[in-house]
PDB file of C-alpha atoms in Angstrom:
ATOM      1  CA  UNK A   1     -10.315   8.035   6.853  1.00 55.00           C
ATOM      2  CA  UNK A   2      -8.485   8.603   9.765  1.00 56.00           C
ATOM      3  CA  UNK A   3      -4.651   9.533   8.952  1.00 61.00           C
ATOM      4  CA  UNK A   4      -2.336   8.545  12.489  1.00 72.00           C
ATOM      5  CA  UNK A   5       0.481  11.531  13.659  1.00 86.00           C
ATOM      6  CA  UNK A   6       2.600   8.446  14.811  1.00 88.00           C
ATOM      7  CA  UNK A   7       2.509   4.759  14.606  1.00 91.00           C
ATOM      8  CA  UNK A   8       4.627   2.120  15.469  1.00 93.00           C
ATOM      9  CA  UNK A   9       6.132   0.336  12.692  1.00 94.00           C
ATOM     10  CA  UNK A  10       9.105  -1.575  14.241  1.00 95.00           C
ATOM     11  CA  UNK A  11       8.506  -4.892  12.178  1.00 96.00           C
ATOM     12  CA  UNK A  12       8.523  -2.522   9.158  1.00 97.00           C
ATOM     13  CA  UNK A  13      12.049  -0.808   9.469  1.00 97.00           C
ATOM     14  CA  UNK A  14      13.492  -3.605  10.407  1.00 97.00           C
ATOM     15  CA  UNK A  15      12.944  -5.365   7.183  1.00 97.00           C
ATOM     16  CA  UNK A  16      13.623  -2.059   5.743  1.00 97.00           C
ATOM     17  CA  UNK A  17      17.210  -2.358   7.240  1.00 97.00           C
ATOM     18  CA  UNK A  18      17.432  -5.777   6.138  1.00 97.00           C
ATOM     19  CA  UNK A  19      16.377  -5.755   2.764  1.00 96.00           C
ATOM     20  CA  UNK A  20      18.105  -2.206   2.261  1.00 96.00           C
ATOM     21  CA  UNK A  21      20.949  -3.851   4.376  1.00 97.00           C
ATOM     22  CA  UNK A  22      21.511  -0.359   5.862  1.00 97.00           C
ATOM     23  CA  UNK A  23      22.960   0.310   9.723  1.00 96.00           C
ATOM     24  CA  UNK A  24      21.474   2.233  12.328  1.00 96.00           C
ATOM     25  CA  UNK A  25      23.864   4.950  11.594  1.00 97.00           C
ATOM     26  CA  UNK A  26      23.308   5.049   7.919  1.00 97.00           C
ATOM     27  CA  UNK A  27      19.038   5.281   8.991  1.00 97.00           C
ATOM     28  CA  UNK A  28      20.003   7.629  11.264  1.00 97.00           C
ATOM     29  CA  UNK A  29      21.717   9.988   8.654  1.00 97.00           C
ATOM     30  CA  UNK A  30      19.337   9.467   5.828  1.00 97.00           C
ATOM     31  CA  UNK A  31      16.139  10.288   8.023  1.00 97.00           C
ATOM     32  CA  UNK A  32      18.033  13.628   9.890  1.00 96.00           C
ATOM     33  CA  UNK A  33      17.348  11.466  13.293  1.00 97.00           C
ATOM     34  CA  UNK A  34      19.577  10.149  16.232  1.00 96.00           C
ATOM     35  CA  UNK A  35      20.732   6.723  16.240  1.00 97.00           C
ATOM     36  CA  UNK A  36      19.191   6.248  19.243  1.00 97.00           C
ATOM     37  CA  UNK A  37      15.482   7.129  17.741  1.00 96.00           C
ATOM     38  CA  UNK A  38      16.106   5.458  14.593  1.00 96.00           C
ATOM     39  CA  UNK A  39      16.822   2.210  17.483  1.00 96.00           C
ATOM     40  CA  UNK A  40      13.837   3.084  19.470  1.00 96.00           C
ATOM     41  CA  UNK A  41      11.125   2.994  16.503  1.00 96.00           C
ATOM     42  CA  UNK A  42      13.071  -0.272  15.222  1.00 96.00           C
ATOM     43  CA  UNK A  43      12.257  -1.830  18.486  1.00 96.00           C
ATOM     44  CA  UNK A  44       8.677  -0.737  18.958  1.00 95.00           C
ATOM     45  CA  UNK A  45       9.722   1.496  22.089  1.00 95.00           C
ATOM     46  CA  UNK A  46       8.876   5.231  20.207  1.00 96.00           C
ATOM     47  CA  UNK A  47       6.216   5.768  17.474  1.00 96.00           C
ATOM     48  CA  UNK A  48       7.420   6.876  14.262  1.00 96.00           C
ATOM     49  CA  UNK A  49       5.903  10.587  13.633  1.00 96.00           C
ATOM     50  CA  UNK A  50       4.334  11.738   9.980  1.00 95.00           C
ATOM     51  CA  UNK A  51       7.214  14.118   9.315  1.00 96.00           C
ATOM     52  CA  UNK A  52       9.784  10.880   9.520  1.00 97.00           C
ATOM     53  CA  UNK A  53       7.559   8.567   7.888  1.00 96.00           C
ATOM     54  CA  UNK A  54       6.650  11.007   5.037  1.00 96.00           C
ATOM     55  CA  UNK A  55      11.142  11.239   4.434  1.00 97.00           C
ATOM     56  CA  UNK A  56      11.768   7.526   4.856  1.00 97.00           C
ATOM     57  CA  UNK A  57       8.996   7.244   1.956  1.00 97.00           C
ATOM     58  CA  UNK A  58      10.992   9.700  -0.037  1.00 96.00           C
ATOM     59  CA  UNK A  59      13.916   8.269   0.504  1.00 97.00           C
ATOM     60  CA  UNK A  60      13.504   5.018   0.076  1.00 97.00           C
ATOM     61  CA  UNK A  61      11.573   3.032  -2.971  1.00 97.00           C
ATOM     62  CA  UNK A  62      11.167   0.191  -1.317  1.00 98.00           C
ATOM     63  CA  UNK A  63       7.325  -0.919  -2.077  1.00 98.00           C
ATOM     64  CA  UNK A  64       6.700  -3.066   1.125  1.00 97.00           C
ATOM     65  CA  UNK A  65       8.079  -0.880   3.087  1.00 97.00           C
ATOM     66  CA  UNK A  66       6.255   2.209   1.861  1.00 98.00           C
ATOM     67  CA  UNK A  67       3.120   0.039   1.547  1.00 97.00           C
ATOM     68  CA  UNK A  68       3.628  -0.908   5.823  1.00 97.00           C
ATOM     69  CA  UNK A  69       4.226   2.514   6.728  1.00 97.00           C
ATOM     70  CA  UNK A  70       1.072   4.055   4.562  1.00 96.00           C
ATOM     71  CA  UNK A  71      -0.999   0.857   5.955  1.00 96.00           C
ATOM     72  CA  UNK A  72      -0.353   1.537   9.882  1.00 94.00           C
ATOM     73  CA  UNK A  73      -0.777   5.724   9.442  1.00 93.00           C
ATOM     74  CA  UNK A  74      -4.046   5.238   7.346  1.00 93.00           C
ATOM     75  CA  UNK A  75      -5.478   2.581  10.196  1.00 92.00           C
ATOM     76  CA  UNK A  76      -5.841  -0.109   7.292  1.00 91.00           C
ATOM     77  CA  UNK A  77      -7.689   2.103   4.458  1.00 95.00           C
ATOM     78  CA  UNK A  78      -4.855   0.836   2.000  1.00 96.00           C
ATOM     79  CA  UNK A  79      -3.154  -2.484   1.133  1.00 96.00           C
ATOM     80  CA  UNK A  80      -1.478  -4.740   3.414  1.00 97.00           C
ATOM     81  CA  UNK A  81       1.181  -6.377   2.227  1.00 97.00           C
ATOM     82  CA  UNK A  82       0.708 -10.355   2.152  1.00 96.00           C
ATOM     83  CA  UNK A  83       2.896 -12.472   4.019  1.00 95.00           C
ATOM     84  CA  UNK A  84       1.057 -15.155   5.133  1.00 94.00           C
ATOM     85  CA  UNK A  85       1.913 -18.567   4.927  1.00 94.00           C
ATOM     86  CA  UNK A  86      -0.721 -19.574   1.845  1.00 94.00           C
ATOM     87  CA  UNK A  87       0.842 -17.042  -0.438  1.00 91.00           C
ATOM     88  CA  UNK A  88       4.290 -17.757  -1.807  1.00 93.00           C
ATOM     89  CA  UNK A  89       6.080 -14.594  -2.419  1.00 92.00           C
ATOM     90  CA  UNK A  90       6.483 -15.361  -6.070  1.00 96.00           C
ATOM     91  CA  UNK A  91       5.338 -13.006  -8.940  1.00 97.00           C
ATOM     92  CA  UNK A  92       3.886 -16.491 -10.600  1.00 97.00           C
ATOM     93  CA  UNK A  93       1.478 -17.675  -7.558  1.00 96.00           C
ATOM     94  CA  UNK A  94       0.759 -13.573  -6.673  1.00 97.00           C
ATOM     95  CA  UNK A  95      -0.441 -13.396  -9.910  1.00 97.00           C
ATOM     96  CA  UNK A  96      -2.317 -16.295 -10.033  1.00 97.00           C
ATOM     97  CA  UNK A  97      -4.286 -14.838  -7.062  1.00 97.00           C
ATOM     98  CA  UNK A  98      -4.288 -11.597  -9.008  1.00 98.00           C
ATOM     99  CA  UNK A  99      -6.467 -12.838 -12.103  1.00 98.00           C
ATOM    100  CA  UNK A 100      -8.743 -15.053  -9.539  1.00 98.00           C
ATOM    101  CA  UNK A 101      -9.425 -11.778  -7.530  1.00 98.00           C
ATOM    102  CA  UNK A 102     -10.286  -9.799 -10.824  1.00 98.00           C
ATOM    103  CA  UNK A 103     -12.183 -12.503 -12.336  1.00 98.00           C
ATOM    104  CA  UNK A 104     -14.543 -12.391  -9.488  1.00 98.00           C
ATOM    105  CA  UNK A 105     -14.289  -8.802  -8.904  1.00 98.00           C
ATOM    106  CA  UNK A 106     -15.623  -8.582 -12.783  1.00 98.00           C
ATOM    107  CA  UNK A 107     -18.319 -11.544 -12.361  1.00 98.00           C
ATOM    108  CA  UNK A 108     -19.644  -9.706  -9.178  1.00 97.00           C
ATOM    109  CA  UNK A 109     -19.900  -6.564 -11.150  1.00 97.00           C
ATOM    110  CA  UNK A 110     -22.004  -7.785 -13.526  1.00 97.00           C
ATOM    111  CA  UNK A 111     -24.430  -9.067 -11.297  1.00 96.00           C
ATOM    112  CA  UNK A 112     -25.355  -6.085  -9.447  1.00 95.00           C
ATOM    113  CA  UNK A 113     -27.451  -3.851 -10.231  1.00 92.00           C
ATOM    114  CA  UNK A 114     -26.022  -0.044  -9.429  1.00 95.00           C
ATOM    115  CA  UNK A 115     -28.933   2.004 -11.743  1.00 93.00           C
ATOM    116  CA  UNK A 116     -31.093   2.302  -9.048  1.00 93.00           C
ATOM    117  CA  UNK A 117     -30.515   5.657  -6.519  1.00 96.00           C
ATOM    118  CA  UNK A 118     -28.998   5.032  -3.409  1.00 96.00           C
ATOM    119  CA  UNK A 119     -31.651   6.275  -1.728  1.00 96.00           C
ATOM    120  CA  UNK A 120     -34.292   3.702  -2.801  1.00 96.00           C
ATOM    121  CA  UNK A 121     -32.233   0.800  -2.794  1.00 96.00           C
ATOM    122  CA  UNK A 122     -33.155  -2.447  -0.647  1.00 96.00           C
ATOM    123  CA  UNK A 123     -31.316  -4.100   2.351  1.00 97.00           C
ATOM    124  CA  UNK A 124     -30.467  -6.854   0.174  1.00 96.00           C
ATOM    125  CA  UNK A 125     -29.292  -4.455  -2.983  1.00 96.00           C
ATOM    126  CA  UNK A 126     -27.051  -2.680  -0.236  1.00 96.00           C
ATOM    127  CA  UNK A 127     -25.835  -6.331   0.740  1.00 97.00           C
ATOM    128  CA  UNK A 128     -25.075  -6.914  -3.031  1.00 97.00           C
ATOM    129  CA  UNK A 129     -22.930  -3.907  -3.039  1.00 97.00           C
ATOM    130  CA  UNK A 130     -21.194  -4.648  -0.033  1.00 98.00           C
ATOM    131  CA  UNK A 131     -20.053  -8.014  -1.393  1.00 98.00           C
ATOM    132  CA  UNK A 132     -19.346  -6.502  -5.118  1.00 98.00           C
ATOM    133  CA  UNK A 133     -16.786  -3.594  -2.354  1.00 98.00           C
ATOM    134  CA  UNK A 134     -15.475  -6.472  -1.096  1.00 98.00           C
ATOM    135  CA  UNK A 135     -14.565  -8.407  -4.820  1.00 98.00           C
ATOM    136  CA  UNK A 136     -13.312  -5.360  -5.791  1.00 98.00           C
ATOM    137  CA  UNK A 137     -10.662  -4.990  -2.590  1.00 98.00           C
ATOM    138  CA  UNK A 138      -9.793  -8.476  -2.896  1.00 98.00           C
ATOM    139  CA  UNK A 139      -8.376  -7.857  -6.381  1.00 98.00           C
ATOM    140  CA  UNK A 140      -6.875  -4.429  -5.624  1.00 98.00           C
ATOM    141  CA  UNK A 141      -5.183  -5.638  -2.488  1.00 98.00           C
ATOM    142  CA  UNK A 142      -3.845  -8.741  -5.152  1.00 98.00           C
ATOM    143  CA  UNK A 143      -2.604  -5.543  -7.736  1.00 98.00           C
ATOM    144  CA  UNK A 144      -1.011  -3.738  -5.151  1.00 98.00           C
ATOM    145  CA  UNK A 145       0.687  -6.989  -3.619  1.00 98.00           C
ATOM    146  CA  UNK A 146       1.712  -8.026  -7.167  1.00 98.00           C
ATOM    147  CA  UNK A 147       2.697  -4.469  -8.185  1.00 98.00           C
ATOM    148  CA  UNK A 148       5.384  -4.810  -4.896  1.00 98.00           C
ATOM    149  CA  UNK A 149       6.071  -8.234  -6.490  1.00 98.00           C
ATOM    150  CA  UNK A 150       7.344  -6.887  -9.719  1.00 98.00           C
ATOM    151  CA  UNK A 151       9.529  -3.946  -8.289  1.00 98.00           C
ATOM    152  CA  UNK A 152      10.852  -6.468  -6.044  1.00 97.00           C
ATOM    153  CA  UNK A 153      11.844  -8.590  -8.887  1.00 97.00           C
ATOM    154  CA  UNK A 154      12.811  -6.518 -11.991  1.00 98.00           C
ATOM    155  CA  UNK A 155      13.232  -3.145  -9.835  1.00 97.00           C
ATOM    156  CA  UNK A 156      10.615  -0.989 -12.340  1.00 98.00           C
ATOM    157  CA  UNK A 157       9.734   1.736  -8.941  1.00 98.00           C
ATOM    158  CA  UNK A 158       6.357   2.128  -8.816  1.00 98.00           C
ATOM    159  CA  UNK A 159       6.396   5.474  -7.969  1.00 96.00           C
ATOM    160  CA  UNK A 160       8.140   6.278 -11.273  1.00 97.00           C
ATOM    161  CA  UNK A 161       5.800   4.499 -13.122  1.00 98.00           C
ATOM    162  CA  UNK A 162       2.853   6.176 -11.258  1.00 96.00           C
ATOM    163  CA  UNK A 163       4.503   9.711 -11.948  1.00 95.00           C
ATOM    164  CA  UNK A 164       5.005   8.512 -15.601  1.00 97.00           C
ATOM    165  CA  UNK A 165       1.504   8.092 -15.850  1.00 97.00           C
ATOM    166  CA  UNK A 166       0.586  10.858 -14.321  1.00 95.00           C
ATOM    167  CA  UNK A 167       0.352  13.216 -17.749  1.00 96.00           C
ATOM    168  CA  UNK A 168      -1.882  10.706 -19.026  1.00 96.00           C
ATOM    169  CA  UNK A 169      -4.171  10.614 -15.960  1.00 96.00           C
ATOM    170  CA  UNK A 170      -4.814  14.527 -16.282  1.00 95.00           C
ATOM    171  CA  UNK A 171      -5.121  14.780 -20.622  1.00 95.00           C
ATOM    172  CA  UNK A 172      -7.773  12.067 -20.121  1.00 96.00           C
ATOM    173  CA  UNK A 173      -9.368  14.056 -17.731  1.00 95.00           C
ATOM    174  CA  UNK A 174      -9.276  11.244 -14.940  1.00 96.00           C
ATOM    175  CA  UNK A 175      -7.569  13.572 -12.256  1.00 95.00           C
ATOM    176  CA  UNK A 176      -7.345  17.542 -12.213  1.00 92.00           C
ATOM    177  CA  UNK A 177      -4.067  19.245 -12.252  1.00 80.00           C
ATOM    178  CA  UNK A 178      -3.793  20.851  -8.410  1.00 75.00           C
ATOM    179  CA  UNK A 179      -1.377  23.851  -7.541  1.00 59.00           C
ATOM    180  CA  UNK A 180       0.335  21.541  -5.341  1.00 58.00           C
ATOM    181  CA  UNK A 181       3.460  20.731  -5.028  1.00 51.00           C
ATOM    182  CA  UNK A 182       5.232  18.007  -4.052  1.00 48.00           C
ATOM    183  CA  UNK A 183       7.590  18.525  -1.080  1.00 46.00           C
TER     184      UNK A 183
END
């Protein structure tokens, strides 16, 4: 994966703005920028750098937001956010989608076959697999869309929740405890 040093996400702090209903100044202040810059990546005319997208993440739990800024600097590897016009932004038709996407995702796994090595499989095994990666994004782009759904609507922050969980994650033995911190 291919992380960006600077992206433009215009579209993104604008709705930021909006739905945070903040001014330029008050962007300005709470990213240590100038007006001016905070203007200029609204507008598309400078890129926003890593260092200013890593403190507008921090500073503001606002899931589509963070989920637009992590989606432009990662060049796609993680979930858009859906906006298109054959999804209503409702928690009720998002998670509709949600159990469709799983339900496949589930019915695809237990078709294929992953016992054999990787190494000996066929061309149409590795097609299998392909289509069993794809199942499987379609339902985790549908969490992550209906995980922005929720916060939206009863404000649970999914990066509480996440850190929360986090305990749990390491005494199951899912995910090592590192010696870094966060900053």
């Amino acid at each position: 994966m291919v992380v960006k040093n600077a992206v433009n996400v215009g579209d993104a702090v604008s709705r930021l703005m909006e739905t945070e209903e903040l001014t330029g100044d008050q962007l300005a202040i709470d990213l240590n920028i100038s007006r001016q810059l905070g203007n200029h990546m609204k507008n598309d005319r400078r890129k926003m750098q890593q260092d200013i997208a890593k403190e507008s993440i921090q500073t503001y739990d606002n899931p589509e937001y963070i989920h637009d800024v992590l989606y432009e600097f990662s060049e796609g590897y993680t979930s858009p956010v859906f906006r298109g016009h054959s999804i209503e932004q409702h928690r009720l038709s998002i998670g509709s989608y949600t159990i469709q996407e799983l339900q496949e995702a589930i019915g695809k796994m237990k078709e294929v076959s992953l016992a054999k090595p990787p190494s000996i499989i066929s061309k149409e095994e590795l097609q299998e697999i392909k289509s069993l990666m794809e199942e499987l994004l379609d339902g985790k782009v549908f969490i992550d869309n209906m995980l922005i759904q929720l916060q939206k609507d009863y404000g649970i922050s999914i990066k509480d929740c996440i850190g929360g969980l986090m305990p749990r994650w390491v005494a199951k033995g899912w995910m090592a405890l590192t010696n870094k911190k966060a900053d």
